[in-house]
Short mmCIF file of C-alpha atoms in Angstrom, two decimals:
data_model
loop_
_atom_site.label_atom_id
_atom_site.label_comp_id
_atom_site.label_asym_id
_atom_site.label_seq_id
_atom_site.Cartn_x
_atom_site.Cartn_y
_atom_site.Cartn_z
CA MET C 1 -34.59 -45.30 30.07
CA PHE C 2 -32.18 -47.63 28.21
CA ARG C 3 -31.51 -51.14 29.42
CA LEU C 4 -27.81 -51.75 28.94
CA TYR C 5 -25.77 -54.84 29.55
CA LYS C 6 -22.39 -54.00 31.00
CA GLU C 7 -20.67 -57.16 29.87
CA VAL C 8 -20.77 -58.65 26.42
CA GLU C 9 -20.19 -62.33 26.00
CA PHE C 10 -21.47 -63.18 22.60
CA LEU C 11 -18.65 -65.16 20.96
CA PRO C 12 -19.07 -68.89 21.56
CA GLU C 13 -17.02 -71.38 19.71
CA LEU C 14 -17.65 -70.17 16.20
CA PHE C 15 -14.93 -72.15 14.49
CA LEU C 16 -13.59 -75.69 14.57
CA VAL C 17 -10.03 -75.61 15.75
CA GLY C 18 -8.86 -78.78 14.16
CA GLU C 19 -9.74 -82.10 12.70
CA GLU C 20 -9.51 -85.17 14.83
CA GLU C 21 -8.45 -88.49 13.44
CA GLN C 22 -8.16 -91.77 15.24
CA ASP C 23 -5.25 -94.05 14.54
CA ASP C 24 -5.30 -97.15 16.63
CA GLY C 25 -7.25 -95.28 19.33
CA LYS C 26 -4.89 -92.29 19.33
CA MET C 27 -5.35 -88.65 18.18
CA VAL C 28 -3.16 -87.76 15.21
CA VAL C 29 -2.72 -84.13 14.25
CA LYS C 30 -0.73 -83.25 11.23
CA GLU C 31 2.00 -80.64 11.58
CA GLU C 32 0.60 -78.46 8.83
CA GLU C 33 -2.80 -78.55 10.37
CA ARG C 34 -1.29 -77.57 13.76
CA GLU C 35 0.35 -74.52 12.23
CA ASN C 36 -2.89 -73.57 10.58
CA GLU C 37 -4.65 -74.03 13.89
CA ASP C 38 -2.22 -71.75 15.73
CA LYS C 39 -2.61 -69.06 13.08
CA PHE C 40 -6.36 -69.38 13.18
CA GLN C 41 -6.43 -69.16 16.96
CA GLU C 42 -4.38 -65.97 16.79
CA GLU C 43 -6.73 -64.45 14.24
CA ARG C 44 -9.68 -65.60 16.32
CA SER C 45 -8.27 -63.85 19.40
CA LEU C 46 -7.75 -60.65 17.44
CA ILE C 47 -11.30 -60.81 16.12
CA ILE C 48 -12.64 -61.40 19.61
CA GLU C 49 -10.64 -58.50 21.06
CA GLU C 50 -11.76 -56.17 18.26
CA ALA C 51 -15.36 -57.25 18.77
CA LYS C 52 -15.10 -56.62 22.50
CA ARG C 53 -13.55 -53.20 21.88
CA LYS C 54 -16.29 -52.26 19.42
CA ALA C 55 -18.92 -53.52 21.82
CA GLN C 56 -17.43 -51.44 24.64
CA GLU C 57 -17.40 -48.34 22.44
CA ILE C 58 -21.04 -48.95 21.57
CA LEU C 59 -21.88 -49.35 25.25
CA GLU C 60 -20.01 -46.20 26.23
CA GLU C 61 -21.62 -44.21 23.41
CA ALA C 62 -25.05 -45.52 24.38
CA GLU C 63 -24.43 -44.62 28.03
CA SER C 64 -23.29 -41.15 27.02
CA LYS C 65 -26.40 -40.70 24.88
CA ARG C 66 -28.56 -41.95 27.73
CA LYS C 67 -27.07 -39.43 30.15
CA GLU C 68 -27.36 -36.67 27.58
CA ILE C 69 -31.03 -37.47 26.95
CA GLU C 70 -31.74 -37.76 30.67
CA ASP C 71 -30.03 -34.43 31.36
CA ARG C 72 -31.89 -32.74 28.53
CA ALA C 73 -35.18 -34.21 29.67
CA ARG C 74 -34.47 -33.08 33.22
CA ARG C 75 -33.61 -29.56 32.08
CA GLU C 76 -36.62 -29.33 29.81
CA GLY C 77 -38.81 -30.74 32.54
CA LEU C 78 -37.54 -28.22 35.06
CA GLU C 79 -37.91 -25.37 32.60
CA GLU C 80 -41.41 -26.52 31.73
CA GLY C 81 -42.20 -26.73 35.43
CA ARG C 82 -40.86 -23.24 35.99
CA ARG C 83 -42.79 -21.93 32.99
CA ILE C 84 -46.01 -23.51 34.17
CA GLY C 85 -45.32 -22.24 37.67
CA ARG C 86 -44.70 -18.72 36.39
CA GLU C 87 -47.87 -18.82 34.32
CA GLU C 88 -49.90 -20.05 37.28
CA VAL C 89 -48.43 -17.40 39.59
CA HIS C 90 -48.98 -14.69 36.96
CA LYS C 91 -52.56 -15.81 36.45
CA GLU C 92 -53.15 -15.91 40.20
CA TRP C 93 -51.74 -12.39 40.63
CA GLN C 94 -53.82 -11.09 37.74
CA GLU C 95 -56.93 -12.44 39.44
CA LYS C 96 -55.93 -10.84 42.75
CA VAL C 97 -55.16 -7.50 41.10
CA ALA C 98 -58.54 -7.58 39.36
CA VAL C 99 -60.24 -8.16 42.72
CA TRP C 100 -58.26 -5.33 44.35
CA GLU C 101 -59.06 -2.96 41.49
CA GLN C 102 -62.75 -3.75 41.83
CA GLU C 103 -62.61 -3.16 45.59
CA LEU C 104 -60.79 0.15 45.09
CA LEU C 105 -63.36 1.20 42.51
CA GLU C 106 -66.17 0.40 44.93
CA ILE C 107 -64.43 2.35 47.70
CA TYR C 108 -63.87 5.31 45.38
CA ASN C 109 -67.52 5.28 44.26
CA TYR C 110 -68.69 5.06 47.86
CA ARG C 111 -66.39 7.96 48.78
CA GLU C 112 -67.76 10.08 45.94
CA GLU C 113 -71.32 9.26 46.93
CA MET C 114 -70.73 10.14 50.58
CA ILE C 115 -68.95 13.40 49.72
CA GLU C 116 -71.82 14.43 47.49
CA LYS C 117 -74.36 13.59 50.19
CA MET C 118 -72.41 15.36 52.94
CA LYS C 119 -71.33 18.42 50.96
CA GLU C 120 -74.24 20.67 51.89
CA PRO C 121 -74.47 19.54 55.54
CA LEU C 122 -70.71 20.05 55.94
CA LEU C 123 -70.91 23.51 54.43
CA GLU C 124 -73.77 24.50 56.70
CA LEU C 125 -72.03 23.09 59.76
CA SER C 126 -68.78 24.86 58.87
CA PHE C 127 -70.71 28.07 58.27
CA VAL C 128 -72.34 27.85 61.72
CA ILE C 129 -69.01 27.12 63.40
CA ALA C 130 -67.29 30.01 61.61
CA ARG C 131 -70.06 32.41 62.62
CA LYS C 132 -69.78 31.38 66.26
CA ILE C 133 -66.00 31.80 66.19
CA ILE C 134 -66.23 35.27 64.64
CA GLU C 135 -68.98 36.37 67.01
CA ARG C 136 -66.91 35.19 69.95
CA GLU C 137 -63.85 37.02 68.68
CA VAL C 138 -65.88 40.20 68.18
CA GLU C 139 -66.58 40.34 71.90
CA ARG C 140 -62.89 40.63 72.64
CA GLU C 141 -61.83 44.24 73.09
CA PRO C 142 -58.89 44.42 70.61
CA PHE C 143 -60.85 42.72 67.81
CA ILE C 144 -61.97 45.89 66.03
CA GLU C 145 -58.44 47.29 66.24
CA ARG C 146 -56.95 44.19 64.59
CA LEU C 147 -59.75 44.12 62.02
CA VAL C 148 -59.32 47.78 61.02
CA GLU C 149 -55.53 47.50 60.89
CA LYS C 150 -55.68 44.38 58.74
CA ALA C 151 -58.25 45.95 56.40
CA LEU C 152 -56.24 49.16 56.00
CA LYS C 153 -53.10 47.17 55.13
CA LYS C 154 -54.95 45.60 52.21
CA LEU C 155 -55.30 49.00 50.54
CA SER C 156 -52.93 49.49 47.64
CA ASN C 157 -53.67 53.25 47.39
CA ARG C 158 -54.13 54.73 50.84
CA GLY C 159 -54.05 58.56 50.40
CA ARG C 160 -57.44 59.72 51.68
CA VAL C 161 -59.38 57.02 53.58
CA VAL C 162 -62.88 56.96 55.08
CA LEU C 163 -63.37 54.33 57.79
CA ARG C 164 -66.94 53.43 58.77
CA VAL C 165 -67.60 51.52 62.03
CA SER C 166 -70.58 50.70 64.27
CA GLU C 167 -71.97 53.31 66.62
CA GLU C 168 -70.90 51.12 69.53
CA GLU C 169 -67.24 51.17 68.53
CA TYR C 170 -67.03 54.65 67.00
CA ASN C 171 -65.37 56.32 70.02
CA LEU C 172 -62.90 53.46 70.47
CA VAL C 173 -61.72 53.67 66.86
CA ARG C 174 -61.42 57.48 67.05
CA GLU C 175 -59.07 57.06 70.02
CA ILE C 176 -56.71 54.83 68.05
CA ARG C 177 -56.84 56.93 64.85
CA GLU C 178 -53.38 58.47 65.28
CA GLU C 179 -51.88 55.12 66.22
CA LEU C 180 -53.32 53.55 63.05
CA MET C 181 -51.84 56.29 60.88
CA ARG C 182 -48.42 55.73 62.47
CA LYS C 183 -48.55 51.97 61.98
CA ILE C 184 -49.70 52.07 58.36
CA ASP C 185 -47.59 53.99 55.87
CA GLY C 186 -49.11 56.01 53.06
CA ILE C 187 -52.29 57.26 54.75
CA ASP C 188 -52.49 61.02 54.27
CA TYR C 189 -55.91 61.45 55.80
CA LEU C 190 -58.10 59.06 57.84
CA GLU C 191 -61.70 60.02 58.52
CA ILE C 192 -63.70 57.97 61.04
CA GLN C 193 -67.48 57.79 60.56
CA GLU C 194 -70.15 55.86 62.43
CA ASP C 195 -72.61 53.75 60.43
CA HIS C 196 -75.78 52.46 62.06
CA ARG C 197 -75.96 49.64 59.50
CA LEU C 198 -72.82 48.08 60.94
CA LYS C 199 -72.69 45.76 63.93
CA ARG C 200 -70.00 45.40 66.53
CA GLY C 201 -66.83 44.02 64.98
CA GLU C 202 -67.61 45.29 61.47
CA CYS C 203 -66.18 48.06 59.30
CA LEU C 204 -66.26 49.48 55.78
CA ILE C 205 -63.30 51.24 54.18
CA GLU C 206 -63.69 53.60 51.23
CA THR C 207 -61.07 55.30 49.07
CA ALA C 208 -61.04 57.04 45.72
CA PHE C 209 -59.82 53.76 44.19
CA GLY C 210 -62.22 51.28 45.77
CA SER C 211 -63.57 49.87 49.03
CA ILE C 212 -63.13 46.97 51.46
CA ASP C 213 -66.14 45.25 53.02
CA ALA C 214 -65.21 43.80 56.42
CA ARG C 215 -68.71 43.00 57.62
CA ILE C 216 -69.26 39.67 59.39
CA ASP C 217 -71.74 38.36 56.82
CA THR C 218 -69.32 39.19 54.02
CA GLN C 219 -66.49 37.38 55.80
CA LEU C 220 -68.73 34.35 56.35
CA GLU C 221 -69.67 34.26 52.69
CA ASN C 222 -65.99 34.32 51.76
CA ILE C 223 -65.34 31.46 54.18
CA LYS C 224 -68.25 29.51 52.72
CA GLU C 225 -66.93 29.94 49.18
CA GLU C 226 -63.47 28.76 50.25
CA LEU C 227 -64.93 25.70 51.99
CA PHE C 228 -67.02 24.88 48.94
CA GLN C 229 -63.93 25.11 46.74
CA VAL C 230 -62.01 22.80 49.08
CA LEU C 231 -64.81 20.24 48.92
CA GLU C 232 -64.96 20.48 45.13
CA GLU C 233 -61.22 19.90 44.87
CA GLY C 234 -61.51 16.95 47.23
CA THR C 235 -64.25 15.46 45.08
CA SER C 236 -62.26 15.75 41.87
CA ALA C 237 -59.01 14.42 43.42
#
């Protein structure tokens, strides 16, 4: 900060304004000297005024420089404060993000570990539940009808078809033979056979182009494979 003096008074009596002589106790001033004195006083006043003007200009320039420096210092200080603040905030957020990333990594690892541990128990539990559901559905009267109809619709070449069912459901399926042929297009011949290897709610379909295995154990194995695939996809996600 500059220390400035607003007023400048620095011109004391620098010059003698005349020469005094005593003549019988009285001051005598020559006319020529008086003229010189008046001229000198005029020049002195001009010098003083010019000095004051120059001094005022110096003061104003100094004040302007002071304000300019103060403003620049204030701006630079604010900018430095903002920069430091931004750096501190950025550093703080980087630290927080690092902590969050570590926590997420720990959660992910824990999830992977738990999925791996629970994979087999979940598969077995799902397998048991699926078996119970299928066995319960088998006891319902229309189950074999829906099963046979669904299996026949999967055939791409239907022509001559042999349908094998359990001894328990053989007569029931024979009764709906004509209805099945009406519902499903493309079947030229449908032969119903009983198979002692099959349980209630199971069937085998054979054609010249291939076969469909609709036994309960086969369905459960398919379900198990699908569940295993779902768990594998969940693990890799």
